[in-house]
Amino acid sequence: MKFRAKINDVGCLNHFTRVLNTITKLTKTCVLRLTVDNMYFVLSGKAASGGVSMWCELLQVNFFDEYQLEGVSAEANEICLEVAPENLSRALKTAQNAKSVKIKLTKKHCPCLTLAAELPSLSSISRIVTHDIPVDIIPRRLWHDFKEPTVPDFDVSIYLPPLKTMKSVVDRMKNLSNYLVVEANLNGEMNLKIETDLVSVTTHFSDLGNPPWVRDTLQMTSEDKSVLEIFYTEGDNAIQSQSRDVETMAHARVDIRKLQQFLTGQQVNPNKSMCNIVDKRIIHLILLQEDASLQYFIPAVA
């Protein structure tokens, strides 16, 4: 197995750093899946045990000037590593003004991602700062746990309000309850609600719009698709059905801390953000950019 990559462009470096910072806020450890064309950060939580799941996809050609990969074999040309994203994020902080950053899979006292940043220098002698970040290599027999997650067919898909506005609402509601109800309909309306024995609070959003989906492939139309292709597993009801009353709300009650964690960590400034709701089961949050996408799944609680 071999992996090496290099970033020369400071804009690409800053963008990559923002993505890492977002992932750091969402999880302490995750799987870094490297393929010839893409880089993925994956958190495979079990919804049955209340765990969240995450899938972040980066198109490598839009970040790296050089990118070379030799996977475990010719037919399985990829590498899966367990990493602590915070360690990567800390290393990148020292490289913000770097002329270039190289990332390489190395073998030191243990497998490592070695990050070498070439810093500006007043002399002809270059300054290189090197970080060895320990990783665990995931054997191929476990790779099936880190494929793109699927969810049952959603009942409603809706564009999200401005994320800063949503975060402000959730931050205030967190002081009143541990749980939040997210509900939305096909008329572009979303409510965030908390209900306790002492108080009931609802924040209404309207005219948000509902994403168009293509029935044959269950993909987004090309206008909104960006880099994301989502395949749902259970067929006919996956589309926002014409037979569904547009005013009828689909809802899920979730741990408010998990939603707050997602909103607090967000640094990728998406072109589009949306939420799919599987009634009483899960909310599926999606952030889209031209060269990156982030999916985050929060299971419902009773």
XYZ file of C-alpha atoms in Angstrom:
302
model
C 0.000 0.000 0.000
C 1.212 3.456 -0.902
C -0.340 6.886 -0.572
C 1.078 10.338 -1.090
C -0.527 13.660 -1.913
C 0.533 17.289 -2.154
C -1.281 20.610 -1.864
C 0.363 23.721 -3.328
C -2.579 26.111 -3.495
C -3.275 28.030 -0.279
C -6.984 28.262 -1.093
C -7.236 24.484 -1.416
C -5.264 24.078 1.805
C -7.594 26.402 3.705
C -10.658 24.652 2.299
C -9.279 21.232 3.265
C -8.544 22.575 6.746
C -12.119 23.832 7.133
C -13.464 20.418 6.196
C -11.157 18.768 8.757
C -12.219 21.254 11.424
C -15.873 20.434 10.749
C -15.241 16.694 11.056
C -13.231 17.249 14.249
C -16.308 18.847 15.836
C -18.447 15.851 14.887
C -16.345 12.897 16.025
C -13.180 11.968 17.914
C -12.320 9.109 15.569
C -13.422 8.184 12.079
C -12.363 6.161 9.068
C -10.404 7.820 6.283
C -11.166 5.926 3.088
C -8.813 6.678 0.203
C -9.629 5.794 -3.393
C -8.142 6.864 -6.710
C -10.696 9.639 -7.216
C -12.027 10.470 -3.788
C -11.224 10.894 -0.125
C -13.921 9.971 2.401
C -14.307 10.566 6.119
C -16.727 8.015 7.528
C -18.404 7.520 10.887
C -20.471 4.373 10.972
C -22.706 4.702 14.017
C -25.423 2.197 14.788
C -28.825 3.875 14.728
C -30.254 1.093 16.892
C -27.942 2.125 19.736
C -28.572 5.826 19.241
C -25.379 6.524 17.326
C -25.029 9.073 14.553
C -23.478 8.340 11.169
C -21.412 10.611 8.937
C -20.250 10.467 5.343
C -18.005 13.238 3.999
C -16.839 12.977 0.407
C -14.074 15.051 -1.188
C -13.199 14.990 -4.870
C -9.418 14.751 -4.618
C -8.615 16.519 -7.875
C -10.155 19.728 -6.494
C -7.880 19.740 -3.431
C -4.567 18.119 -4.347
C -1.992 19.048 -6.958
C -0.438 15.592 -6.701
C -2.244 12.439 -5.616
C -0.868 8.894 -5.883
C -2.495 5.775 -4.488
C -1.734 2.073 -4.574
C -4.362 0.135 -2.659
C -4.252 -3.273 -1.048
C -4.619 -4.978 -4.439
C -5.419 -4.267 -8.083
C -9.087 -5.209 -7.671
C -9.393 -3.399 -4.331
C -7.454 -0.267 -5.110
C -8.171 1.679 -1.958
C -6.951 2.128 1.609
C -8.978 2.444 4.816
C -7.430 4.024 7.912
C -8.805 4.791 11.343
C -7.725 8.305 12.291
C -8.302 10.958 14.928
C -9.344 13.969 12.817
C -8.299 16.346 15.586
C -4.677 15.256 15.123
C -4.878 16.055 11.410
C -6.550 19.361 12.160
C -3.830 20.358 14.649
C -1.113 19.491 12.167
C -2.765 21.594 9.468
C -2.916 24.601 11.799
C 0.872 24.819 11.630
C 0.680 24.789 7.838
C -1.731 27.645 7.124
C 0.928 29.820 5.471
C 2.870 26.918 4.000
C 4.205 26.972 0.458
C 3.162 23.340 0.146
C 1.907 20.439 2.265
C 2.727 16.794 1.598
C 0.743 13.920 3.124
C 2.178 10.421 2.967
C 1.357 7.029 4.457
C 4.492 5.905 6.290
C 5.679 3.200 8.656
C 7.401 4.584 11.758
C 6.953 2.861 15.139
C 3.418 2.287 13.802
C 1.539 3.187 10.616
C 1.373 6.983 10.291
C 0.122 9.709 8.060
C 3.158 11.946 7.817
C 2.320 15.566 7.084
C 5.232 17.748 5.963
C 4.653 21.487 5.586
C 7.183 23.645 3.749
C 7.034 27.030 5.447
C 8.147 30.389 3.975
C 11.738 31.317 4.781
C 13.778 34.511 4.445
C 16.840 32.479 3.538
C 17.459 29.986 0.771
C 17.135 27.153 3.287
C 13.620 25.795 3.405
C 11.879 25.156 6.697
C 9.989 21.880 6.920
C 7.649 21.064 9.804
C 6.785 17.374 10.007
C 3.979 15.675 11.936
C 3.655 11.904 12.274
C -0.002 11.099 12.949
C -0.628 7.509 14.120
C -3.321 5.598 12.235
C -4.711 2.072 12.274
C -4.972 0.222 8.975
C -8.414 -1.365 8.616
C -8.319 -4.865 7.095
C -10.270 -5.464 3.920
C -12.698 -7.856 5.600
C -14.136 -4.905 7.553
C -14.500 -2.504 4.636
C -18.197 -3.277 4.186
C -18.873 -1.288 7.375
C -17.586 1.878 5.727
C -19.519 2.081 2.486
C -21.878 4.969 1.814
C -24.723 4.716 4.341
C -28.288 4.158 3.235
C -31.522 5.108 4.938
C -35.107 3.978 4.444
C -37.199 6.051 2.072
C -37.666 9.593 3.263
C -41.121 11.104 3.722
C -40.088 14.733 3.235
C -37.018 16.449 1.835
C -36.629 20.178 2.483
C -33.990 22.866 2.138
C -32.694 24.094 5.488
C -32.930 27.698 6.686
C -29.629 29.607 7.073
C -27.491 27.397 9.303
C -26.428 30.276 11.570
C -30.078 31.107 12.197
C -30.874 27.470 12.866
C -27.914 27.182 15.245
C -29.054 30.244 17.186
C -32.515 28.719 17.649
C -31.164 25.325 18.699
C -28.682 26.910 21.125
C -31.522 28.653 22.945
C -33.772 25.596 22.943
C -31.011 23.423 24.405
C -31.363 25.298 27.688
C -34.988 24.155 27.937
C -34.923 20.498 26.868
C -32.649 17.617 25.907
C -34.814 16.691 22.936
C -36.026 18.540 19.869
C -38.710 17.691 17.325
C -37.802 18.476 13.717
C -40.799 18.466 11.408
C -41.340 19.550 7.817
C -43.768 19.196 4.933
C -43.824 19.386 1.138
C -44.949 23.007 1.245
C -41.490 24.285 2.227
C -42.356 24.608 5.911
C -40.222 23.458 8.838
C -40.770 23.630 12.588
C -38.307 23.142 15.416
C -40.207 22.271 18.599
C -39.557 21.420 22.205
C -42.256 20.237 24.579
C -41.822 19.651 28.303
C -44.139 19.571 31.280
C -43.377 23.241 31.868
C -42.990 24.784 28.426
C -43.811 24.352 24.748
C -41.795 26.355 22.200
C -41.971 26.239 18.404
C -39.929 28.103 15.803
C -41.509 28.221 12.348
C -39.705 28.513 9.002
C -41.608 28.928 5.743
C -40.887 29.204 2.008
C -37.768 27.062 2.313
C -38.478 25.007 -0.792
C -38.312 21.267 -1.392
C -35.509 19.685 -3.460
C -36.507 18.023 -6.730
C -35.672 14.343 -7.066
C -35.581 12.102 -10.140
C -37.802 9.048 -9.784
C -35.842 6.631 -11.971
C -32.581 6.872 -10.052
C -33.589 8.512 -6.784
C -30.903 11.072 -7.429
C -31.164 14.814 -7.219
C -31.713 16.695 -10.442
C -28.533 17.993 -12.021
C -29.161 21.577 -10.891
C -28.926 20.693 -7.191
C -27.013 17.449 -7.309
C -23.481 18.894 -7.030
C -21.135 16.010 -6.175
C -23.728 14.009 -4.271
C -25.553 10.933 -5.506
C -27.778 9.261 -2.948
C -29.402 5.898 -3.532
C -32.257 4.895 -1.257
C -33.082 1.310 -0.654
C -36.790 0.711 -0.564
C -38.243 1.747 -3.867
C -41.493 3.417 -4.736
C -42.055 5.739 -1.798
C -38.610 7.322 -1.831
C -39.820 10.217 -3.925
C -41.857 12.890 -2.242
C -45.063 11.364 -3.476
C -47.661 13.423 -5.303
C -50.252 11.565 -3.238
C -48.803 12.892 0.021
C -50.653 15.923 1.357
C -48.264 18.859 1.060
C -49.361 20.210 4.447
C -48.782 16.948 6.335
C -45.733 17.101 8.587
C -43.132 14.359 8.839
C -41.271 14.562 12.115
C -38.493 13.033 14.177
C -37.620 13.626 17.817
C -33.842 13.769 18.228
C -31.196 14.408 20.839
C -30.762 18.178 20.696
C -27.049 17.905 21.547
C -26.374 15.910 18.391
C -28.086 18.475 16.207
C -26.286 21.294 18.000
C -22.971 19.494 17.502
C -23.606 19.339 13.759
C -24.548 23.025 13.527
C -21.707 24.208 15.768
C -19.025 22.338 13.834
C -20.130 23.405 10.369
C -17.346 25.334 8.602
C -17.729 24.237 4.985
C -20.136 27.052 3.903
C -22.325 24.880 1.665
C -24.006 26.040 -1.525
C -27.058 23.997 -0.572
C -28.132 22.427 2.703
C -31.105 20.143 3.106
C -32.796 17.714 5.441
C -34.538 14.431 4.664
C -36.943 13.183 7.322
C -37.991 9.579 7.737
C -41.061 9.931 9.933
C -40.332 9.006 13.547
C -37.083 7.289 12.537
C -34.240 9.524 11.391
C -33.180 12.922 10.060
C -30.612 12.985 7.273
C -28.742 16.285 6.946
C -26.886 17.069 3.723
C -24.426 19.872 2.975
C -23.383 20.332 -0.661
C -20.502 22.106 -2.363
C -19.089 21.721 -5.850
C -16.140 19.661 -4.604
C -17.324 18.240 -1.294
C -20.403 16.881 0.410
C -21.267 16.011 3.990
C -24.080 13.716 5.102
C -25.018 13.384 8.759
C -27.610 10.983 10.135
C -29.289 11.492 13.528
C -31.629 8.694 14.649
C -34.929 9.516 16.300
C -35.601 8.758 19.947
C -38.890 7.667 21.437
